[in-house]
XYZ file of C-alpha atoms in Angstrom:
739
model
C 4.438 -7.193 27.196
C 4.460 -4.405 28.678
C 0.686 -2.987 29.719
C -0.880 -0.567 27.332
C -0.733 3.129 27.067
C -1.695 5.452 24.563
C -0.157 7.906 22.756
C -3.036 10.702 21.654
C -1.583 13.099 18.831
C -4.155 16.100 18.559
C -4.832 17.742 15.175
C -3.359 20.830 16.076
C 0.093 19.314 16.886
C -0.267 17.020 13.448
C -0.947 20.241 11.346
C 2.258 22.045 13.732
C 4.244 18.787 12.546
C 3.267 18.441 9.199
C 4.178 22.141 8.457
C 7.431 21.655 9.881
C 7.848 18.663 7.709
C 5.947 20.234 4.299
C 7.773 22.994 3.258
C 5.938 26.482 4.233
C 7.717 26.748 7.863
C 10.478 24.793 6.925
C 11.366 27.776 3.990
C 10.973 29.891 6.380
C 12.945 28.678 9.089
C 15.882 27.864 6.559
C 15.902 31.706 5.172
C 15.833 32.695 9.488
C 19.066 30.206 10.200
C 20.703 31.530 6.587
C 20.937 35.071 8.237
C 23.092 34.487 11.029
C 26.268 35.110 10.950
C 27.532 31.614 12.149
C 25.103 29.804 10.078
C 26.681 25.895 9.059
C 27.023 25.240 5.428
C 25.334 21.821 5.504
C 27.898 18.749 4.632
C 28.636 17.805 1.110
C 28.556 14.332 1.849
C 29.937 13.446 -2.215
C 33.412 14.936 -0.925
C 33.555 12.749 1.770
C 35.535 9.383 2.170
C 32.936 6.734 2.644
C 34.055 3.231 3.302
C 31.510 0.378 2.073
C 31.057 -0.911 5.682
C 28.157 -3.816 4.695
C 25.256 -3.193 1.835
C 23.401 -1.416 3.801
C 25.760 0.785 5.466
C 28.596 3.462 3.984
C 30.759 5.533 7.168
C 33.076 8.357 6.220
C 36.323 8.784 7.787
C 33.990 12.020 9.390
C 31.963 9.741 10.675
C 29.130 10.139 8.318
C 26.886 7.509 7.479
C 24.949 6.652 4.874
C 22.760 4.092 4.688
C 21.204 2.418 1.919
C 17.321 1.361 2.119
C 16.389 -1.767 0.715
C 12.535 -1.593 -0.250
C 10.764 0.408 -2.749
C 9.701 4.115 -1.253
C 5.588 4.505 -2.657
C 5.034 6.672 -0.184
C 5.061 4.839 2.947
C 7.763 6.343 4.399
C 9.946 3.699 4.488
C 12.722 4.819 2.981
C 12.832 7.058 6.491
C 11.853 4.224 8.691
C 13.712 1.117 7.868
C 17.084 2.837 8.006
C 16.105 4.385 11.590
C 15.813 0.449 12.497
C 19.657 0.427 11.261
C 20.698 3.835 13.031
C 19.074 3.026 15.945
C 20.953 -0.495 16.650
C 24.195 1.209 15.282
C 23.747 3.883 18.052
C 24.501 6.973 15.804
C 23.208 11.002 15.503
C 20.191 10.272 13.269
C 21.487 13.818 11.983
C 24.867 12.214 11.281
C 22.839 9.798 8.825
C 22.174 10.012 4.851
C 19.711 8.080 3.379
C 19.856 6.821 -0.255
C 17.812 4.369 -2.326
C 19.279 0.929 -2.833
C 18.775 -0.963 -6.096
C 17.725 -4.229 -6.636
C 20.406 -6.408 -4.913
C 18.977 -9.829 -4.144
C 22.545 -10.872 -2.894
C 22.247 -9.285 0.215
C 18.637 -8.389 0.066
C 15.859 -9.911 1.140
C 11.972 -9.059 -0.028
C 12.428 -5.561 -2.149
C 9.026 -5.328 -2.159
C 6.117 -3.113 -1.167
C 3.405 -4.607 -0.826
C 0.532 -6.103 1.949
C 2.210 -3.607 4.379
C 4.918 -5.506 5.049
C 7.901 -4.112 4.776
C 8.476 -2.891 8.973
C 7.207 -6.437 9.736
C 9.313 -8.367 8.099
C 12.181 -5.823 8.658
C 12.300 -5.534 12.021
C 14.859 -7.732 13.604
C 16.864 -8.042 10.340
C 17.458 -4.306 9.933
C 18.039 -3.739 13.742
C 20.367 -6.791 13.683
C 22.287 -5.329 10.834
C 23.161 -2.176 12.883
C 23.667 -4.029 16.193
C 26.543 -6.428 14.048
C 27.805 -3.316 12.702
C 28.253 -1.462 15.748
C 30.099 -4.835 17.466
C 32.516 -4.821 14.338
C 33.393 -0.725 15.358
C 33.627 -1.665 19.276
C 35.240 -4.789 18.605
C 37.917 -2.761 15.793
C 38.121 0.317 19.290
C 38.993 -2.722 21.520
C 41.610 -3.892 19.228
C 43.352 -0.554 18.762
C 43.840 0.294 22.492
C 44.670 -3.125 23.245
C 41.694 -3.820 25.768
C 38.389 -6.697 25.757
C 35.555 -5.502 23.792
C 33.292 -5.659 26.737
C 35.422 -2.736 28.376
C 33.852 -0.610 25.680
C 30.331 1.121 25.022
C 29.572 3.148 22.071
C 26.562 6.184 22.074
C 26.195 8.459 19.381
C 29.022 7.614 17.088
C 31.353 7.416 19.532
C 33.368 4.556 21.179
C 34.660 4.821 25.109
C 36.664 2.425 26.915
C 37.007 2.439 30.514
C 39.902 4.633 31.077
C 37.428 7.112 29.126
C 39.568 7.176 25.644
C 37.209 7.725 22.972
C 37.434 7.159 19.324
C 34.975 8.278 16.387
C 33.498 5.190 14.163
C 34.968 6.643 11.807
C 38.749 5.977 13.620
C 38.245 2.388 12.864
C 35.481 2.243 10.272
C 38.805 0.568 8.036
C 39.982 -1.640 10.453
C 36.069 -2.961 11.508
C 35.103 -3.259 7.802
C 37.592 -5.795 7.755
C 37.310 -7.968 10.939
C 35.252 -11.060 11.072
C 31.637 -10.746 11.498
C 30.074 -11.518 15.109
C 27.415 -14.208 14.882
C 25.670 -13.295 18.053
C 24.723 -9.635 19.058
C 22.305 -8.088 21.455
C 19.648 -5.983 20.723
C 17.886 -2.694 22.560
C 15.434 -2.928 24.999
C 12.427 -0.590 23.330
C 13.112 1.396 26.605
C 16.555 2.395 25.480
C 15.424 3.582 21.834
C 16.826 7.027 20.766
C 15.815 7.185 17.048
C 12.586 4.421 16.906
C 9.486 5.970 18.392
C 10.738 9.691 18.087
C 8.653 11.455 15.135
C 10.949 12.007 11.741
C 10.542 14.203 9.148
C 10.946 12.329 5.529
C 14.315 12.049 4.259
C 13.139 13.393 1.138
C 10.873 16.488 1.890
C 13.662 18.767 1.217
C 14.158 17.386 -2.542
C 10.068 17.144 -2.680
C 9.711 20.389 -1.907
C 12.226 21.983 -3.846
C 11.482 19.711 -7.130
C 14.833 17.541 -7.136
C 14.707 14.764 -9.292
C 13.477 11.540 -7.235
C 10.301 10.011 -9.341
C 10.255 8.340 -12.346
C 9.067 11.195 -14.703
C 12.615 12.920 -13.096
C 14.743 10.044 -14.631
C 16.447 10.932 -17.880
C 20.147 9.913 -19.325
C 22.059 11.075 -22.479
C 20.568 10.170 -25.683
C 16.660 8.787 -24.321
C 14.594 9.494 -26.361
C 10.235 9.184 -25.535
C 7.978 6.681 -26.419
C 4.185 6.821 -25.746
C 1.732 3.559 -26.562
C -1.159 3.100 -27.927
C -3.207 0.168 -26.605
C -6.707 -1.356 -27.431
C -9.384 0.817 -26.176
C -11.607 -1.792 -24.965
C -10.601 -5.097 -23.019
C -11.210 -7.739 -25.881
C -9.768 -6.169 -28.840
C -6.637 -6.352 -30.962
C -5.498 -4.174 -33.240
C -6.478 -4.759 -37.111
C -4.932 -1.850 -38.702
C -2.933 1.201 -38.452
C -1.865 4.707 -40.438
C 0.441 5.877 -39.297
C 1.668 8.970 -41.640
C 0.152 11.896 -40.262
C 2.224 10.861 -36.882
C 5.529 10.737 -38.693
C 4.931 14.386 -40.082
C 4.876 15.808 -37.049
C 7.875 17.374 -35.436
C 9.728 15.944 -33.163
C 8.354 12.203 -33.968
C 11.524 9.981 -34.700
C 10.004 6.816 -35.230
C 6.629 5.315 -35.121
C 6.643 0.866 -34.688
C 4.691 -1.926 -33.553
C 5.479 -4.257 -29.981
C 3.748 -7.561 -29.187
C 5.892 -10.262 -30.597
C 8.050 -10.740 -27.884
C 4.913 -10.438 -25.313
C 3.285 -13.032 -27.077
C 6.552 -15.010 -27.301
C 7.073 -14.434 -23.859
C 3.464 -15.913 -22.644
C 3.838 -18.972 -25.047
C 6.993 -19.612 -22.817
C 4.230 -20.395 -20.167
C 6.211 -17.933 -17.997
C 3.805 -17.493 -15.086
C 4.431 -14.335 -12.775
C 1.783 -13.006 -11.017
C 3.154 -9.482 -11.497
C 3.238 -9.340 -14.930
C -0.574 -8.960 -15.652
C 1.109 -8.546 -19.892
C -1.233 -8.098 -23.432
C 0.039 -10.095 -26.091
C -1.659 -8.005 -28.481
C 0.276 -5.491 -30.719
C 0.226 -2.148 -29.917
C 1.344 1.091 -32.002
C 4.279 2.919 -30.355
C 5.180 6.453 -31.474
C 9.036 7.497 -30.542
C 9.845 10.823 -29.789
C 11.909 13.356 -29.133
C 9.843 14.323 -25.712
C 7.201 13.438 -24.009
C 4.630 16.125 -25.912
C 5.611 15.143 -29.234
C 5.388 11.369 -28.265
C 1.929 12.090 -26.927
C 0.876 14.152 -30.052
C 2.220 11.801 -31.990
C 0.080 8.879 -30.481
C -3.324 11.383 -30.828
C -2.569 11.293 -34.852
C -2.645 7.602 -35.393
C -5.708 6.507 -36.808
C -5.769 2.837 -35.954
C -8.842 0.150 -36.268
C -9.686 -2.766 -33.871
C -10.947 -5.909 -33.685
C -12.901 -8.011 -31.307
C -11.243 -11.211 -30.177
C -12.506 -11.941 -26.990
C -16.324 -10.607 -25.853
C -16.801 -7.307 -25.013
C -18.102 -6.809 -21.260
C -20.033 -4.341 -19.334
C -20.939 -3.713 -15.695
C -24.390 -5.283 -16.089
C -23.229 -8.355 -17.523
C -20.766 -8.810 -14.715
C -23.743 -7.970 -12.060
C -25.808 -10.434 -13.498
C -23.172 -12.916 -13.572
C -21.733 -12.611 -9.895
C -25.782 -12.667 -8.751
C -26.061 -16.068 -10.555
C -23.058 -17.673 -9.030
C -24.186 -16.256 -5.455
C -27.712 -18.448 -6.532
C -25.286 -20.966 -7.436
C -24.035 -24.309 -5.814
C -20.576 -24.154 -6.758
C -18.074 -22.706 -4.041
C -14.689 -23.327 -2.895
C -15.406 -23.782 1.060
C -12.115 -22.013 2.319
C -13.614 -22.556 5.730
C -16.126 -24.762 7.471
C -16.353 -24.613 11.552
C -19.303 -26.818 12.911
C -22.906 -27.498 11.190
C -23.856 -23.906 9.279
C -27.303 -25.197 7.442
C -28.092 -26.808 10.724
C -27.825 -24.006 12.888
C -29.583 -21.871 9.970
C -32.817 -24.763 10.041
C -32.924 -24.683 13.913
C -33.189 -20.726 14.064
C -35.734 -18.531 15.300
C -34.360 -16.186 12.676
C -32.091 -15.736 9.785
C -30.649 -12.161 7.952
C -29.001 -12.319 4.738
C -27.624 -9.303 2.928
C -25.931 -8.900 -0.168
C -23.485 -6.392 -0.654
C -21.498 -4.795 -3.837
C -18.383 -2.611 -4.769
C -17.479 -1.825 -7.854
C -14.338 -1.958 -10.098
C -11.594 1.230 -8.832
C -8.376 2.309 -10.986
C -5.539 3.000 -8.729
C -4.863 6.524 -9.896
C -1.523 7.247 -8.629
C -0.340 10.641 -8.884
C 2.528 10.231 -10.809
C 1.118 8.109 -14.350
C 3.012 5.045 -14.995
C 6.548 5.410 -16.756
C 9.767 3.741 -16.726
C 13.468 3.694 -18.306
C 14.645 1.071 -20.507
C 18.508 0.863 -21.990
C 18.844 -2.635 -23.604
C 22.248 -3.081 -24.861
C 24.179 -6.774 -25.587
C 25.771 -5.907 -22.441
C 22.687 -5.671 -20.328
C 19.271 -4.514 -19.615
C 19.279 -1.328 -17.276
C 15.732 -0.549 -15.885
C 14.742 2.320 -13.817
C 11.615 3.612 -12.554
C 8.847 3.428 -9.728
C 8.128 -0.138 -9.008
C 6.819 -2.329 -6.305
C 8.197 -5.391 -7.011
C 11.397 -4.942 -8.450
C 12.723 -8.618 -8.268
C 9.599 -10.395 -9.730
C 9.876 -7.714 -12.668
C 13.645 -8.645 -13.185
C 12.383 -12.239 -13.921
C 9.627 -11.035 -16.261
C 12.468 -8.720 -17.944
C 14.991 -11.665 -18.189
C 12.487 -14.077 -19.830
C 11.110 -11.609 -22.267
C 13.961 -10.837 -23.551
C 15.915 -13.834 -23.690
C 18.254 -12.812 -21.440
C 20.345 -14.292 -17.978
C 19.034 -12.704 -14.985
C 22.236 -11.399 -13.901
C 22.384 -9.282 -17.099
C 18.770 -7.395 -15.591
C 20.090 -4.348 -13.362
C 17.093 -2.225 -11.559
C 17.279 0.499 -10.173
C 13.905 1.816 -8.063
C 12.920 5.323 -8.101
C 10.700 7.392 -5.213
C 6.654 6.460 -6.414
C 3.980 8.852 -7.005
C 1.579 6.370 -5.836
C 1.475 2.579 -6.057
C -1.735 1.571 -4.080
C -0.742 -1.988 -5.655
C -0.537 -0.441 -9.142
C 2.837 -0.668 -9.274
C 3.287 -4.382 -8.396
C 2.273 -5.265 -11.891
C 5.252 -4.819 -14.697
C 3.250 -4.619 -17.690
C 4.580 -1.493 -18.674
C 8.116 -2.260 -17.516
C 7.963 -4.904 -20.257
C 6.665 -1.951 -22.569
C 9.495 -0.458 -22.103
C 11.730 -3.116 -22.668
C 10.199 -4.428 -25.486
C 10.536 -0.633 -27.001
C 14.209 -0.233 -26.330
C 14.704 -3.838 -27.720
C 13.141 -2.795 -31.028
C 14.625 0.418 -31.479
C 17.960 0.350 -29.736
C 17.955 3.065 -27.903
C 17.267 4.328 -24.036
C 13.788 4.846 -23.798
C 11.234 6.210 -21.695
C 8.071 5.079 -21.762
C 5.128 7.075 -20.194
C 1.443 7.491 -19.984
C -1.117 9.702 -19.631
C -3.946 9.759 -17.039
C -6.056 8.301 -19.701
C -3.760 5.624 -20.363
C -3.724 4.624 -16.521
C -7.299 4.634 -16.392
C -8.760 3.534 -19.690
C -5.933 0.912 -19.923
C -4.620 -0.616 -16.724
C -5.298 -3.257 -13.876
C -8.295 -2.594 -11.305
C -9.835 -3.912 -8.464
C -11.647 -6.274 -9.055
C -15.528 -5.656 -8.958
C -17.252 -8.179 -6.182
C -20.543 -9.428 -4.221
C -20.623 -10.406 -0.948
C -23.443 -12.367 0.409
C -23.749 -12.994 4.256
C -26.230 -14.839 6.061
C -26.513 -15.551 9.722
C -28.549 -17.646 12.392
C -30.093 -16.177 15.978
C -31.456 -18.565 18.258
C -32.791 -17.536 21.693
C -31.003 -14.260 21.185
C -27.886 -15.958 19.770
C -25.336 -15.445 16.847
C -25.599 -19.354 16.616
C -24.118 -19.082 12.220
C -22.560 -17.520 10.293
C -22.346 -18.100 6.327
C -20.096 -15.599 4.039
C -20.069 -15.574 0.264
C -17.879 -14.107 -2.145
C -18.820 -13.941 -5.927
C -15.644 -12.062 -7.865
C -14.515 -10.915 -11.156
C -11.457 -12.803 -11.545
C -11.190 -13.784 -8.053
C -9.426 -11.734 -5.202
C -5.891 -12.455 -4.715
C -5.546 -13.292 -1.108
C -6.999 -16.478 1.087
C -6.482 -15.071 4.022
C -10.352 -13.708 5.208
C -11.340 -17.666 6.670
C -9.430 -16.813 9.286
C -10.178 -13.008 9.979
C -12.683 -12.553 12.478
C -15.693 -13.449 13.096
C -13.535 -16.837 12.272
C -13.642 -19.086 15.421
C -15.964 -16.625 17.701
C -19.545 -18.076 15.890
C -19.845 -22.276 16.376
C -21.609 -22.652 13.064
C -19.164 -20.627 10.546
C -18.213 -20.768 6.733
C -16.731 -19.384 3.859
C -17.445 -19.698 0.585
C -15.662 -18.160 -2.489
C -16.396 -18.293 -6.206
C -15.364 -16.279 -9.076
C -16.123 -14.776 -12.943
C -12.644 -15.239 -15.371
C -13.052 -12.077 -17.272
C -10.689 -10.250 -20.105
C -10.216 -7.058 -17.906
C -7.167 -7.166 -15.703
C -7.620 -6.934 -12.086
C -5.253 -7.223 -9.320
C -4.391 -6.084 -5.896
C -5.418 -2.347 -4.285
C -4.474 -0.974 -1.175
C -5.803 -3.267 1.566
C -7.047 -6.329 -1.590
C -9.711 -8.095 -0.448
C -10.037 -6.234 2.687
C -10.995 -3.042 1.492
C -14.378 -3.839 0.817
C -15.006 -7.400 2.395
C -14.679 -5.362 6.139
C -17.147 -2.587 4.950
C -20.035 -5.281 3.903
C -18.868 -7.372 7.158
C -19.059 -4.436 9.547
C -21.993 -3.156 8.255
C -23.816 -6.267 8.806
C -22.775 -6.588 12.220
C -24.261 -3.221 13.114
C -27.660 -4.516 11.871
C -27.038 -7.849 13.091
C -26.454 -6.188 16.589
C -30.187 -4.517 16.076
C -31.845 -7.753 14.965
C -30.870 -9.375 18.000
C -31.525 -6.572 19.975
C -28.237 -6.324 21.798
C -25.396 -3.191 21.936
C -23.567 -3.232 18.363
C -19.757 -2.872 20.363
C -20.885 -5.650 23.299
C -21.574 -8.054 20.888
C -18.550 -7.570 19.736
C -16.769 -7.811 22.765
C -18.992 -11.093 23.922
C -17.865 -12.587 20.185
C -14.000 -11.907 21.490
C -14.729 -13.719 24.334
C -16.042 -16.478 22.945
C -12.475 -16.586 20.743
C -10.525 -16.215 23.906
C -12.078 -19.143 25.850
C -11.665 -21.678 22.798
C -8.285 -20.367 21.217
C -8.210 -21.184 17.444
C -4.501 -21.491 16.256
C -5.778 -21.204 12.696
C -7.024 -17.381 13.521
C -4.630 -14.651 12.183
C -5.989 -11.689 14.466
C -5.525 -11.283 18.312
C -9.155 -11.320 20.179
C -7.340 -9.068 23.269
C -5.347 -6.629 20.802
C -9.256 -6.220 18.751
C -11.244 -5.900 22.468
C -8.058 -3.214 23.195
C -8.439 -1.153 20.367
C -12.727 -1.323 20.550
C -12.678 -0.374 23.976
C -10.088 2.895 23.354
C -12.253 3.990 20.585
C -15.497 3.958 22.532
C -13.655 6.471 25.180
C -12.078 8.471 23.018
C -14.619 9.017 20.631
C -17.461 10.132 23.523
C -19.838 6.959 21.996
C -22.787 7.354 22.605
C -22.924 10.529 23.957
C -22.350 12.632 20.931
C -24.094 16.467 20.659
C -27.578 16.753 18.667
C -27.373 16.481 14.841
C -24.415 14.445 15.065
C -24.533 10.741 14.385
C -22.304 7.632 14.708
C -20.833 4.845 13.318
C -18.725 2.136 14.348
C -16.371 -0.087 12.987
C -13.570 -2.802 13.529
C -11.141 -4.771 11.812
C -7.875 -7.156 11.456
C -6.118 -6.756 8.254
C -2.348 -6.726 7.044
C -1.363 -8.055 11.256
C -2.661 -4.872 12.863
C -6.287 -4.320 14.603
C -8.053 -1.020 14.097
C -11.229 0.390 15.551
C -12.945 3.480 13.776
C -15.979 6.033 15.116
C -17.572 7.924 12.048
C -19.212 11.356 13.582
C -21.513 12.521 10.203
C -24.339 15.420 9.971
C -26.608 15.904 7.866
C -26.169 18.574 5.438
C -29.401 19.845 3.375
C -30.111 15.681 3.300
C -26.948 14.929 2.385
C -24.310 13.369 4.776
C -21.466 14.293 5.806
C -18.390 12.905 7.540
C -17.161 15.706 10.040
C -14.781 13.339 12.158
C -13.478 9.905 12.228
C -11.640 8.651 15.630
C -9.025 5.683 14.371
C -7.451 3.612 17.244
C -4.717 1.348 15.734
C -2.810 -1.286 17.631
C 0.327 -1.733 15.391
C 2.723 -2.807 17.751
C 5.843 -0.301 18.308
C 5.464 3.025 16.134
C 8.695 3.341 14.200
C 8.079 6.561 13.446
C 5.284 8.759 14.860
C 4.951 11.426 11.719
C 4.581 9.104 9.074
C 2.452 6.836 11.287
C 0.128 9.927 11.184
C 0.630 10.372 7.632
C -0.166 6.643 6.961
C -3.180 6.467 9.317
C -5.007 9.403 7.706
C -4.085 8.977 4.262
C -5.959 5.304 4.996
C -8.949 7.038 6.389
C -9.386 9.845 4.161
C -8.759 7.258 0.998
C -11.208 4.835 2.085
C -14.112 7.593 2.848
C -13.545 9.214 -0.634
C -13.886 5.427 -2.157
C -16.435 4.264 -0.153
C -18.786 7.533 -0.619
C -17.455 8.983 -4.267
C -15.924 6.660 -6.673
C -17.429 5.068 -9.027
C -16.099 2.846 -11.842
C -17.289 0.217 -14.697
C -17.223 -1.092 -18.242
C -19.430 -0.523 -21.577
C -18.485 -3.644 -24.211
C -15.246 -3.313 -22.531
C -14.737 0.459 -22.255
C -13.931 1.945 -19.046
C -17.061 4.453 -18.457
C -13.896 6.377 -16.973
C -10.804 8.096 -17.983
C -9.647 11.083 -16.002
C -10.961 13.224 -13.268
C -13.601 15.159 -14.629
C -16.387 12.051 -14.738
C -14.377 10.439 -12.148
C -14.425 11.805 -8.401
C -12.116 11.266 -5.644
C -12.604 12.869 -2.392
C -11.533 16.762 -2.538
C -10.164 18.417 0.112
C -13.526 19.846 1.154
C -14.852 16.501 1.975
C -12.266 15.274 4.207
C -13.148 15.407 8.100
C -10.813 15.897 10.819
C -8.972 12.150 11.409
C -8.328 11.978 15.342
C -5.471 9.087 16.206
C -4.707 7.256 18.748
C -1.873 4.469 18.945
C -2.263 1.830 21.260
C 1.257 1.657 23.055
C 3.157 -1.720 23.848
C 5.872 -3.515 22.755
C 5.285 -5.722 20.734
C 7.103 -5.804 17.293
C 5.547 -3.445 14.272
C 2.889 -4.724 11.782
C 0.971 -3.113 8.975
C 0.037 0.661 8.868
C -0.110 1.944 5.141
C -3.485 0.025 4.581
C -5.227 -1.492 7.776
C -7.083 1.936 8.442
C -8.548 1.410 4.974
C -10.888 -1.229 5.274
C -12.830 -0.825 8.320
C -13.993 3.425 7.798
C -16.733 2.144 5.026
C -18.765 0.673 7.409
C -18.316 3.146 9.988
C -19.414 5.597 7.665
C -22.286 3.494 6.682
C -23.554 2.556 10.037
C -23.304 6.337 10.654
C -25.165 6.946 7.598
C -28.052 4.486 9.093
C -28.310 6.005 12.418
C -29.151 9.615 10.600
C -31.180 8.102 7.903
C -32.792 4.950 8.873
C -31.242 3.641 5.801
C -28.994 0.691 5.529
C -26.385 1.214 2.531
C -25.295 -1.973 0.661
C -23.940 -0.677 -2.639
C -20.709 1.111 -2.983
C -20.247 4.272 -3.364
C -22.617 4.961 -1.403
C -23.659 8.744 -2.491
C -24.610 7.506 -6.249
C -26.752 4.894 -4.283
C -28.566 5.899 -1.360
C -30.599 8.971 -3.680
C -29.453 11.832 -1.498
C -27.913 15.238 -2.868
C -26.041 15.382 -5.729
C -22.499 13.331 -6.983
C -19.904 16.339 -7.754
C -17.219 15.855 -10.128
C -14.579 18.438 -11.033
């Protein structure tokens, strides 16, 4: 490992870079170039003679390279960064690379999933090896043409050179190379020799995005396709009783009104279990029409009645149930070190706090939608999905088809945040197409997404700590969660191994409200709770909050624990740099700072929030964010992910609230649900720890810490400790702004 260095990106330089990549300046640049007499027309790759080299790579006779990105593109940038890994080791000029979205292909690709910030981490070596193997085969083919040993040849920027200075382009030997034996061992580049990895690279789809070219699920069309809108139960716990479709059928553009649900019920009865399903077996009324708008109008004309099937739940019920669970003694112990009970009994002081967070919808910019065409020959599915392989398995089970019959194509996604891990909307499309024997696009409205979707579970944490002789001697974390959280990683996150007596207990209440992963699952609220608690704990102990973290991490270094997930050295590194870069403790008058540090999704992040009070209302002016995610593959994309995570975290921590009354969501659109507004977004000052470690997650790790950084800064300004999110609804200052 090389000594840590830092790459600093100023706000000014970021704005310049993002402007070049976003369209405004880019359009002007393209128009300017178009006026030049020697302006070159872009290559029409459809006219080139490409050879399939392997599942990832096509190379044309002209030396142009198409690289297939296997994982779903959800806005996290993998359609750019994953091909960069291949191109680096293939040793081609990035300008000669064209990128296409791969389809579901379990024979050639592994882990075609967008979730958990794991795409680059899992692909780091395999994709580089793919590129390096292809390069070696090309070199071997050239060497065979020349009659020399391959060790005498080098390759750079798509050109192979031998010891005599003779050259051949990749296109000259691609046909020969594609048929050669695949080498078993290839050498990967030393990071110091990278020419593509680590360089700011624009989104490969940016031109199509800014010019409105078809990319997203909503864009996909096929000949003869119809549209469908689904009327689902308005409350969780209700099922369809009766419906009258006469008014809907009389509307222009409406083709038919059908009911689906039978296949879903049979599917559920089979006992097929997939965590991606979240499928309801209740009947749903579907309006099939010539256009999306016709289908939506038809759905609104349906007169339906619903009956209660299971108890209709409300937020007040959940609050009481979760508090009762925390007060009870029925827990699953995830980790227990030492004797917490004894430490508490012998303590000079015990501090206990309870932290609360609401349900949250995902609010993807692009509502749920999917294309399905079920025919005797195959089941063709196209659209925005984070889990194509699991979706194919569920579709096969639902339709009683062989898995080989299911063909899944992935489009670019207009947001996911975990919602598109679940394939309920895909299964609806498949069941509709199967019923009407036509290709169909199922499209949800915003109200459908927010009112009948999948949500982050409502959660409460109770944290207690014991202090003896000025030292932290015990730590007990209890979680009570609606339906439970989906990952069991937290027992081995900080402060595991840092406190001698340490215990993590979990319990849950089973609800009929569908819940699931939400951006940075598990940790999105846990980090806020724990790091807010540590800020108060340091004050109660009379110690510096930064030093408390550094000292606890020294405990871990002195007593290594193989079970812990985080690196104490790397956490200390981001803490120290955040203190330095944020000017911690030296802010100007009227600026209040809050600190937070967290490890999740294999990355280490420290953040400092600067807030000011504006007529009694806290405003986040700046967040300093330091990230250790190993090698940064694409700095431009990395900046987007870091800043997006921070701003998303602030928005939901401060403003977003969601709940249920008798099973009905209290908000169904943005007129009653607040996301962060442009004027509320702070400056985000980003610093990456530079090292040569393999890259780790980046789409999610910067979101969890920011809630506590903001809460701790607000405490500095107001003296009020915040324990319930969203903060603006629970601190009795200012007014909530919606609309």
